[in-house]
mmCIF file of C-alpha atoms in Angstrom:
data_model
loop_
_atom_site.group_PDB
_atom_site.id
_atom_site.type_symbol
_atom_site.label_atom_id
_atom_site.label_comp_id
_atom_site.label_asym_id
_atom_site.label_seq_id
_atom_site.Cartn_x
_atom_site.Cartn_y
_atom_site.Cartn_z
ATOM 1 C CA MET A 61 -7.859 15.792 23.338
ATOM 2 C CA ALA A 62 -9.293 18.732 21.375
ATOM 3 C CA LEU A 63 -7.111 21.141 23.346
ATOM 4 C CA ALA A 64 -4.025 19.017 22.586
ATOM 5 C CA VAL A 65 -4.826 19.099 18.873
ATOM 6 C CA LEU A 66 -5.292 22.867 18.962
ATOM 7 C CA LEU A 67 -2.039 23.341 20.833
ATOM 8 C CA GLY A 68 -0.227 21.025 18.385
ATOM 9 C CA GLY A 69 -1.589 23.038 15.482
ATOM 10 C CA ALA A 70 -0.503 26.251 17.158
ATOM 11 C CA VAL A 71 3.044 24.907 17.578
ATOM 12 C CA VAL A 72 3.227 23.985 13.905
ATOM 13 C CA ALA A 73 1.828 27.358 12.860
ATOM 14 C CA ALA A 74 4.335 29.168 15.052
ATOM 15 C CA LEU A 75 7.226 27.172 13.654
ATOM 16 C CA VAL A 76 6.132 27.628 10.056
ATOM 17 C CA LEU A 77 5.337 31.331 10.412
ATOM 18 C CA GLY A 78 8.543 31.891 12.286
ATOM 19 C CA ASN A 79 10.532 30.273 9.528
ATOM 20 C CA GLN A 80 8.719 32.207 6.813
ATOM 21 C CA GLY A 81 10.359 35.352 8.053
ATOM 22 C CA SER A 82 13.784 33.720 7.812
ATOM 23 C CA GLY A 83 13.445 32.081 4.431
ATOM 24 C CA VAL A 84 11.277 28.974 4.806
ATOM 25 C CA THR A 85 11.456 26.816 1.693
ATOM 26 C CA VAL A 86 8.257 25.363 0.248
ATOM 27 C CA VAL A 87 8.802 21.959 -1.377
ATOM 28 C CA ARG A 88 5.958 20.440 -3.399
ATOM 29 C CA GLY A 89 5.594 16.742 -4.151
ATOM 30 C CA VAL A 90 3.125 14.207 -5.469
ATOM 31 C CA ILE A 91 2.662 11.100 -3.330
ATOM 32 C CA GLY A 92 0.660 7.884 -3.126
ATOM 33 C CA SER A 93 -2.555 8.502 -1.173
ATOM 34 C CA GLU A 94 -1.607 6.073 1.632
ATOM 35 C CA LYS A 95 1.093 8.543 2.796
ATOM 36 C CA LYS A 96 -1.215 11.570 3.009
ATOM 37 C CA SER A 97 -1.948 11.171 6.721
ATOM 38 C CA PHE A 98 1.801 11.100 7.401
ATOM 39 C CA PHE A 99 2.464 14.359 5.567
ATOM 40 C CA ASP A 100 -0.664 15.931 7.104
ATOM 41 C CA ASP A 101 0.466 15.047 10.634
ATOM 42 C CA PRO A 102 1.151 18.280 12.597
ATOM 43 C CA GLU A 103 4.225 16.676 14.177
ATOM 44 C CA VAL A 104 5.648 15.807 10.760
ATOM 45 C CA LYS A 105 5.020 19.369 9.596
ATOM 46 C CA ALA A 106 6.731 20.667 12.734
ATOM 47 C CA ALA A 107 9.724 18.378 12.188
ATOM 48 C CA PHE A 108 10.164 19.712 8.652
ATOM 49 C CA ALA A 109 9.731 23.266 9.914
ATOM 50 C CA LYS A 110 12.714 22.805 12.252
ATOM 51 C CA HIS A 111 14.795 22.404 9.096
ATOM 52 C CA GLY A 112 13.252 25.409 7.358
ATOM 53 C CA LEU A 113 11.034 23.292 5.100
ATOM 54 C CA GLN A 114 7.324 23.416 4.380
ATOM 55 C CA VAL A 115 6.385 20.271 2.472
ATOM 56 C CA GLU A 116 3.158 20.406 0.472
ATOM 57 C CA VAL A 117 1.781 17.318 -1.281
ATOM 58 C CA ASP A 118 -0.832 16.250 -3.791
ATOM 59 C CA THR A 119 -1.966 12.644 -4.082
ATOM 60 C CA ALA A 120 -2.397 10.284 -7.014
ATOM 61 C CA GLY A 121 -2.328 6.579 -7.675
ATOM 62 C CA SER A 122 1.270 5.438 -7.673
ATOM 63 C CA ARG A 123 1.033 4.001 -11.179
ATOM 64 C CA GLU A 124 -0.503 7.295 -12.321
ATOM 65 C CA ILE A 125 2.486 9.141 -10.871
ATOM 66 C CA ALA A 126 4.774 7.063 -13.061
ATOM 67 C CA THR A 127 2.686 7.331 -16.228
ATOM 68 C CA SER A 128 0.340 10.299 -16.493
ATOM 69 C CA VAL A 129 0.928 12.939 -13.797
ATOM 70 C CA ASP A 130 2.675 16.115 -14.987
ATOM 71 C CA LEU A 131 5.732 15.987 -12.747
ATOM 72 C CA GLY A 132 6.992 19.336 -13.986
ATOM 73 C CA ALA A 133 4.941 21.026 -11.276
ATOM 74 C CA TYR A 134 6.703 19.176 -8.447
ATOM 75 C CA SER A 135 10.064 18.958 -6.712
ATOM 76 C CA PHE A 136 9.678 15.262 -5.960
ATOM 77 C CA ALA A 137 7.603 12.186 -6.690
ATOM 78 C CA PHE A 138 6.984 9.647 -3.937
ATOM 79 C CA PRO A 139 5.230 6.536 -5.280
ATOM 80 C CA SER A 140 4.740 3.358 -3.277
ATOM 81 C CA SER A 141 6.750 1.235 -5.658
ATOM 82 C CA ALA A 142 10.483 0.901 -6.266
ATOM 83 C CA PRO A 143 9.985 -0.127 -9.937
ATOM 84 C CA ALA A 144 7.753 2.918 -10.562
ATOM 85 C CA ALA A 145 10.323 5.143 -8.863
ATOM 86 C CA GLU A 146 13.081 3.761 -11.070
ATOM 87 C CA LYS A 147 11.007 4.572 -14.152
ATOM 88 C CA ILE A 148 10.501 8.141 -12.908
ATOM 89 C CA LYS A 149 14.177 8.474 -12.046
ATOM 90 C CA LYS A 150 15.210 7.404 -15.527
ATOM 91 C CA GLU A 151 12.720 9.588 -17.367
ATOM 92 C CA ARG A 152 13.412 12.688 -15.258
ATOM 93 C CA GLY A 153 17.170 12.223 -15.225
ATOM 94 C CA ALA A 154 17.302 12.135 -11.426
ATOM 95 C CA THR A 155 20.597 11.065 -9.903
ATOM 96 C CA ARG A 156 19.342 9.189 -6.847
ATOM 97 C CA THR A 157 16.341 7.930 -4.894
ATOM 98 C CA PHE A 158 15.479 7.525 -1.213
ATOM 99 C CA ALA A 159 13.559 4.588 0.287
ATOM 100 C CA PRO A 160 12.861 5.746 3.859
ATOM 101 C CA PHE A 161 10.171 3.209 4.688
ATOM 102 C CA PHE A 162 8.287 0.198 3.384
ATOM 103 C CA SER A 163 5.173 -1.845 4.002
ATOM 104 C CA PRO A 164 4.303 -5.451 3.172
ATOM 105 C CA MET A 165 1.055 -6.147 1.363
ATOM 106 C CA ALA A 166 -1.601 -7.619 3.652
ATOM 107 C CA VAL A 167 -5.224 -8.748 3.691
ATOM 108 C CA ALA A 168 -7.698 -6.921 5.923
ATOM 109 C CA THR A 169 -10.727 -9.055 6.714
ATOM 110 C CA PHE A 170 -13.096 -10.198 9.478
ATOM 111 C CA GLU A 171 -13.276 -13.122 11.920
ATOM 112 C CA PRO A 172 -16.133 -15.002 10.130
ATOM 113 C CA ILE A 173 -14.172 -14.809 6.863
ATOM 114 C CA VAL A 174 -11.032 -16.123 8.568
ATOM 115 C CA THR A 175 -13.017 -19.028 10.030
ATOM 116 C CA ALA A 176 -14.517 -19.961 6.648
ATOM 117 C CA LEU A 177 -11.210 -19.696 4.789
ATOM 118 C CA THR A 178 -9.398 -21.676 7.481
ATOM 119 C CA ARG A 179 -11.828 -24.542 6.943
ATOM 120 C CA ALA A 180 -11.245 -24.211 3.190
ATOM 121 C CA GLY A 181 -7.465 -24.449 3.606
ATOM 122 C CA VAL A 182 -6.721 -20.900 2.441
ATOM 123 C CA VAL A 183 -5.854 -19.461 5.860
ATOM 124 C CA ASP A 184 -3.543 -20.901 8.510
ATOM 125 C CA GLY A 185 -3.230 -18.665 11.539
ATOM 126 C CA THR A 186 -2.362 -15.276 10.043
ATOM 127 C CA THR A 187 -1.106 -16.713 6.720
ATOM 128 C CA PHE A 188 -3.185 -16.350 3.536
ATOM 129 C CA ASP A 189 -2.120 -19.045 1.052
ATOM 130 C CA ILE A 190 -2.094 -17.465 -2.419
ATOM 131 C CA LYS A 191 -1.753 -20.799 -4.235
ATOM 132 C CA ARG A 192 -4.833 -22.273 -2.553
ATOM 133 C CA TYR A 193 -6.701 -18.994 -3.085
ATOM 134 C CA LEU A 194 -5.962 -19.065 -6.835
ATOM 135 C CA GLU A 195 -7.266 -22.625 -6.996
ATOM 136 C CA MET A 196 -10.468 -21.519 -5.285
ATOM 137 C CA THR A 197 -11.008 -18.524 -7.571
ATOM 138 C CA ALA A 198 -10.372 -20.682 -10.656
ATOM 139 C CA GLU A 199 -13.249 -22.892 -9.507
ATOM 140 C CA GLY A 200 -15.535 -19.857 -9.204
ATOM 141 C CA THR A 201 -16.258 -20.627 -5.540
ATOM 142 C CA ARG A 202 -18.887 -18.426 -3.888
ATOM 143 C CA TRP A 203 -19.031 -17.429 -0.253
ATOM 144 C CA ASP A 204 -22.352 -19.144 0.426
ATOM 145 C CA ALA A 205 -20.916 -22.407 -0.935
ATOM 146 C CA LEU A 206 -18.121 -22.620 1.608
ATOM 147 C CA PRO A 207 -18.878 -25.301 4.226
ATOM 148 C CA GLY A 208 -19.998 -23.758 7.501
ATOM 149 C CA SER A 209 -19.548 -20.198 6.233
ATOM 150 C CA ALA A 210 -21.308 -17.581 8.346
ATOM 151 C CA TYR A 211 -20.963 -15.144 5.435
ATOM 152 C CA GLN A 212 -23.782 -16.165 3.101
ATOM 153 C CA ALA A 213 -23.259 -13.681 0.270
ATOM 154 C CA ARG A 214 -24.001 -14.980 -3.220
ATOM 155 C CA LYS A 215 -20.841 -13.606 -4.756
ATOM 156 C CA ARG A 216 -17.466 -15.015 -5.630
ATOM 157 C CA VAL A 217 -14.637 -15.384 -3.161
ATOM 158 C CA LEU A 218 -12.486 -12.464 -4.285
ATOM 159 C CA LEU A 219 -10.145 -10.027 -2.660
ATOM 160 C CA THR A 220 -11.117 -6.394 -3.180
ATOM 161 C CA THR A 221 -8.314 -4.333 -4.714
ATOM 162 C CA THR A 222 -7.807 -0.975 -6.304
ATOM 163 C CA ASP A 223 -7.847 -0.482 -10.079
ATOM 164 C CA ILE A 224 -4.942 -2.334 -11.705
ATOM 165 C CA ARG A 225 -4.742 0.419 -14.345
ATOM 166 C CA THR A 226 -3.945 3.192 -11.875
ATOM 167 C CA SER A 227 -2.905 1.930 -8.455
ATOM 168 C CA ASN A 228 0.275 0.432 -7.043
ATOM 169 C CA SER A 229 -1.438 -1.705 -4.407
ATOM 170 C CA ALA A 230 -3.266 -3.560 -7.197
ATOM 171 C CA ALA A 231 0.018 -3.863 -9.109
ATOM 172 C CA MET A 232 1.667 -5.374 -6.024
ATOM 173 C CA TYR A 233 -1.220 -7.842 -5.763
ATOM 174 C CA LEU A 234 -0.617 -8.686 -9.414
ATOM 175 C CA ALA A 235 3.086 -9.159 -8.656
ATOM 176 C CA LEU A 236 2.470 -11.800 -5.998
ATOM 177 C CA THR A 237 -0.410 -13.601 -7.759
ATOM 178 C CA SER A 238 1.479 -13.708 -11.068
ATOM 179 C CA TYR A 239 4.508 -15.127 -9.216
ATOM 180 C CA VAL A 240 2.426 -18.073 -7.997
ATOM 181 C CA ALA A 241 0.596 -18.448 -11.332
ATOM 182 C CA ASN A 242 3.997 -18.551 -13.052
ATOM 183 C CA GLY A 243 5.134 -21.597 -11.073
ATOM 184 C CA ASP A 244 6.654 -19.624 -8.188
ATOM 185 C CA ASP A 245 8.837 -17.486 -10.398
ATOM 186 C CA VAL A 246 8.970 -13.777 -11.227
ATOM 187 C CA ILE A 247 7.313 -13.044 -14.565
ATOM 188 C CA GLN A 248 9.605 -11.939 -17.387
ATOM 189 C CA GLY A 249 7.043 -10.071 -19.486
ATOM 190 C CA ALA A 250 3.713 -10.582 -21.219
ATOM 191 C CA ASP A 251 2.711 -14.187 -20.582
ATOM 192 C CA ALA A 252 -0.708 -15.052 -22.025
ATOM 193 C CA LYS A 253 -1.223 -18.065 -19.752
ATOM 194 C CA VAL A 254 -0.427 -16.085 -16.606
ATOM 195 C CA ALA A 255 -2.600 -13.176 -17.762
ATOM 196 C CA GLN A 256 -5.511 -15.519 -18.422
ATOM 197 C CA ARG A 257 -5.223 -16.980 -14.944
ATOM 198 C CA VAL A 258 -4.924 -13.734 -12.971
ATOM 199 C CA ALA A 259 -7.110 -11.355 -15.033
ATOM 200 C CA PRO A 260 -10.398 -12.561 -13.426
ATOM 201 C CA LEU A 261 -9.031 -11.543 -10.018
ATOM 202 C CA PHE A 262 -9.449 -7.947 -11.186
ATOM 203 C CA LEU A 263 -12.146 -8.070 -13.865
ATOM 204 C CA ASP A 264 -14.657 -10.009 -11.754
ATOM 205 C CA GLN A 265 -14.590 -7.377 -9.001
ATOM 206 C CA GLY A 266 -16.521 -4.838 -11.044
ATOM 207 C CA TYR A 267 -15.788 -1.200 -10.218
ATOM 208 C CA SER A 268 -12.515 -0.554 -8.374
ATOM 209 C CA GLU A 269 -11.209 2.632 -6.779
ATOM 210 C CA SER A 270 -8.165 4.346 -8.295
ATOM 211 C CA THR A 271 -6.225 4.800 -5.032
ATOM 212 C CA SER A 272 -5.759 2.693 -1.903
ATOM 213 C CA GLU A 273 -7.296 5.106 0.602
ATOM 214 C CA ALA A 274 -10.953 4.848 -0.514
ATOM 215 C CA PRO A 275 -11.471 1.048 -0.394
ATOM 216 C CA PHE A 276 -9.783 0.828 2.999
ATOM 217 C CA GLU A 277 -12.123 3.519 4.337
ATOM 218 C CA ASP A 278 -15.038 1.435 3.010
ATOM 219 C CA TYR A 279 -13.648 -1.582 4.854
ATOM 220 C CA LEU A 280 -13.475 0.368 8.110
ATOM 221 C CA ALA A 281 -16.852 2.071 7.768
ATOM 222 C CA MET A 282 -19.118 -0.391 5.928
ATOM 223 C CA GLY A 283 -17.892 -3.692 7.255
ATOM 224 C CA MET A 284 -18.055 -7.241 5.973
ATOM 225 C CA GLY A 285 -21.190 -6.871 3.875
ATOM 226 C CA LYS A 286 -19.507 -4.680 1.284
ATOM 227 C CA THR A 287 -15.869 -5.667 1.689
ATOM 228 C CA PRO A 288 -15.297 -9.141 3.185
ATOM 229 C CA MET A 289 -11.571 -8.963 2.468
ATOM 230 C CA ILE A 290 -9.325 -6.359 0.896
ATOM 231 C CA MET A 291 -5.714 -6.118 -0.251
ATOM 232 C CA ILE A 292 -4.036 -3.261 1.622
ATOM 233 C CA TYR A 293 -0.701 -1.943 2.752
ATOM 234 C CA GLU A 294 0.012 -3.228 6.258
ATOM 235 C CA ALA A 295 0.754 0.375 7.236
ATOM 236 C CA GLN A 296 -2.883 1.387 6.707
ATOM 237 C CA TYR A 297 -4.063 -1.114 9.318
ATOM 238 C CA ALA A 298 -1.097 -0.649 11.648
ATOM 239 C CA ALA A 299 -1.511 3.130 11.796
ATOM 240 C CA HIS A 300 -4.990 2.769 13.313
ATOM 241 C CA LEU A 301 -3.799 0.104 15.756
ATOM 242 C CA PHE A 302 -0.957 2.316 16.938
ATOM 243 C CA ALA A 303 -3.243 5.350 17.216
ATOM 244 C CA GLY A 304 -5.767 3.383 19.294
ATOM 245 C CA ASP A 305 -8.535 5.345 17.589
ATOM 246 C CA GLY A 306 -11.092 2.515 17.591
ATOM 247 C CA ALA A 307 -11.255 2.277 13.796
ATOM 248 C CA VAL A 308 -10.007 -1.334 13.922
ATOM 249 C CA ARG A 309 -12.832 -3.146 15.675
ATOM 250 C CA PRO A 310 -12.581 -6.454 17.600
ATOM 251 C CA GLU A 311 -14.010 -8.542 14.731
ATOM 252 C CA MET A 312 -11.445 -7.261 12.228
ATOM 253 C CA ARG A 313 -8.403 -9.349 11.316
ATOM 254 C CA LEU A 314 -5.149 -8.889 9.401
ATOM 255 C CA LEU A 315 -3.598 -11.680 7.322
ATOM 256 C CA TYR A 316 -0.292 -11.911 5.480
ATOM 257 C CA PRO A 317 -0.238 -13.381 1.962
ATOM 258 C CA SER A 318 2.196 -16.209 1.304
ATOM 259 C CA PRO A 319 4.081 -15.141 -0.654
ATOM 260 C CA THR A 320 3.882 -11.394 -0.130
ATOM 261 C CA VAL A 321 5.746 -8.452 -1.628
ATOM 262 C CA LEU A 322 7.098 -5.303 -0.028
ATOM 263 C CA SER A 323 5.855 -1.943 -1.141
ATOM 264 C CA LYS A 324 9.012 0.158 -0.951
ATOM 265 C CA HIS A 325 7.954 3.788 -0.714
ATOM 266 C CA THR A 326 10.611 5.470 -2.827
ATOM 267 C CA LEU A 327 11.136 9.227 -3.136
ATOM 268 C CA VAL A 328 12.601 10.615 -6.361
ATOM 269 C CA PRO A 329 13.976 14.166 -5.891
ATOM 270 C CA PHE A 330 14.141 16.565 -8.833
ATOM 271 C CA ASP A 331 16.034 19.364 -7.060
ATOM 272 C CA GLN A 332 18.249 19.992 -4.049
ATOM 273 C CA ASP A 333 15.392 20.948 -1.719
ATOM 274 C CA ALA A 334 13.629 17.665 -2.423
ATOM 275 C CA ASN A 335 16.952 15.899 -1.925
ATOM 276 C CA GLU A 336 16.975 17.311 1.610
ATOM 277 C CA VAL A 337 13.415 16.049 2.184
ATOM 278 C CA GLY A 338 14.503 12.564 1.136
ATOM 279 C CA ARG A 339 17.623 12.720 3.301
ATOM 280 C CA LEU A 340 15.683 13.761 6.406
ATOM 281 C CA LEU A 341 13.048 11.068 5.917
ATOM 282 C CA THR A 342 15.768 8.448 5.535
ATOM 283 C CA GLU A 343 18.405 9.514 8.058
ATOM 284 C CA ASP A 344 16.691 11.545 10.794
ATOM 285 C CA PRO A 345 15.526 9.373 13.748
ATOM 286 C CA GLU A 346 12.645 11.762 14.456
ATOM 287 C CA PHE A 347 11.119 11.087 11.057
ATOM 288 C CA ALA A 348 11.701 7.345 11.438
ATOM 289 C CA ALA A 349 9.774 7.365 14.706
ATOM 290 C CA LEU A 350 6.941 9.368 13.146
ATOM 291 C CA ALA A 351 6.810 7.039 10.126
ATOM 292 C CA ALA A 352 6.572 4.017 12.416
ATOM 293 C CA ARG A 353 3.663 5.593 14.265
ATOM 294 C CA HIS A 354 1.926 5.829 10.902
ATOM 295 C CA GLY A 355 2.430 2.103 10.426
ATOM 296 C CA PHE A 356 5.496 2.097 8.181
ATOM 297 C CA ARG A 357 8.519 -0.137 8.702
ATOM 298 C CA THR A 358 11.878 1.631 8.528
ATOM 299 C CA ALA A 359 15.570 0.762 8.413
ATOM 300 C CA ASN A 360 15.471 0.502 12.215
ATOM 301 C CA PRO A 361 13.205 -2.532 12.818
ATOM 302 C CA GLY A 362 13.191 -1.978 16.559
ATOM 303 C CA VAL A 363 11.007 1.130 16.309
ATOM 304 C CA PHE A 364 8.178 -0.683 14.528
ATOM 305 C CA ALA A 365 8.639 -3.829 16.638
ATOM 306 C CA GLY A 366 8.229 -1.844 19.836
ATOM 307 C CA LEU A 367 4.923 -0.406 18.666
ATOM 308 C CA ALA A 368 3.759 -3.783 17.336
ATOM 309 C CA GLN A 369 4.093 -5.589 20.671
ATOM 310 C CA GLY A 370 0.724 -6.902 21.786
ATOM 311 C CA THR A 371 -0.841 -6.472 18.324
ATOM 312 C CA PRO A 372 -1.572 -9.054 15.597
ATOM 313 C CA LEU A 373 1.137 -7.550 13.392
ATOM 314 C CA THR A 374 3.913 -9.891 12.278
ATOM 315 C CA ARG A 375 7.343 -8.673 13.311
ATOM 316 C CA ASP A 376 9.388 -10.948 11.055
ATOM 317 C CA LEU A 377 8.455 -11.402 7.396
ATOM 318 C CA VAL A 378 9.682 -14.644 5.828
ATOM 319 C CA ASP A 379 7.919 -15.498 2.552
ATOM 320 C CA VAL A 380 8.724 -12.319 0.599
ATOM 321 C CA VAL A 381 9.301 -12.226 -3.165
ATOM 322 C CA GLU A 382 10.584 -9.458 -5.399
ATOM 323 C CA PRO A 383 8.187 -7.732 -7.812
ATOM 324 C CA PRO A 384 8.887 -7.882 -11.548
ATOM 325 C CA THR A 385 10.702 -5.043 -13.255
ATOM 326 C CA TYR A 386 8.510 -2.086 -14.138
ATOM 327 C CA ASP A 387 8.495 -2.903 -17.856
ATOM 328 C CA HIS A 388 7.649 -6.570 -17.333
ATOM 329 C CA LEU A 389 4.841 -5.768 -14.918
ATOM 330 C CA GLU A 390 3.497 -3.138 -17.320
ATOM 331 C CA GLN A 391 3.380 -5.681 -20.119
ATOM 332 C CA LEU A 392 1.227 -7.967 -17.969
ATOM 333 C CA VAL A 393 -0.978 -5.066 -16.868
ATOM 334 C CA ALA A 394 -1.514 -4.125 -20.519
ATOM 335 C CA MET A 395 -2.706 -7.635 -21.317
ATOM 336 C CA ILE A 396 -5.227 -7.438 -18.464
ATOM 337 C CA GLU A 397 -6.245 -3.887 -19.403
ATOM 338 C CA GLU A 398 -7.235 -5.074 -22.886
ATOM 339 C CA ARG A 399 -9.835 -7.317 -21.282
ATOM 340 C CA TYR A 400 -11.635 -4.341 -19.728
ATOM 341 C CA LEU A 401 -12.674 -3.178 -23.214
#
């Protein structure tokens, strides 16, 4: 295995160095942290090198990319949210966007949690009922109060998320919970009643990480005691399943919220070189296959479906709702943000 990694790195280095002598083009972008492993993959680097490109990336929370990152230093922005990408496109005067892959939001948890929530009517198979969950959180239910719960923690039944003020995965969680809290309808702006109902989902967690990578690593490393259940991108979980690296242990489970939303990873190019990066990611079958290996769903569903055979991943998504517009979601976020003070 170590030899294979070394050889793979040598191939990439040879391709990149070879292209440097013939005018390799360095393209810099800022991306959501959940895509870092994809861009760091030696095979992805080698695929770009075949086209004379060396893609270098920095990471930030996707909401930060749309609000506070200095994009003047980059050729492209690649947040995990179509609404955030549209905001960037408008403000930067970009002429187009690319959406090469997407990932539904999902809940990573553990078998004892699934058993307890099934008894409580929140979970049915691999479905996590958001309406029933909101009812439970409104009642302030604690884990040790659930009948027959093997998880006897004296803390509230709450999904762990990232920080709603910085991260797209938390914003996507807000999109689906606010939809249910709004009577199964997309919010149209700042709604005090909806904000009052969903704000505790974030405020009662205490400290939250700013990007999606850190809490998922805690889930994998520290187990149920720290993180009984966490809102993630399906791709984060799927990537480890497909790699067979042992990070997803037998007691771990993946659930799909009902309803859920799709995180559409959308690249906004600011120059022609970045436009080529977006085109390759969207149109080149090699990149589609590599993206699927990293857990992302692409325009060709068969690639992901083939990898997902024999796993707990859902091939067909049914109960999917659209997120609010960027401005409407921001208005709701602002109302929640005020409550942090």
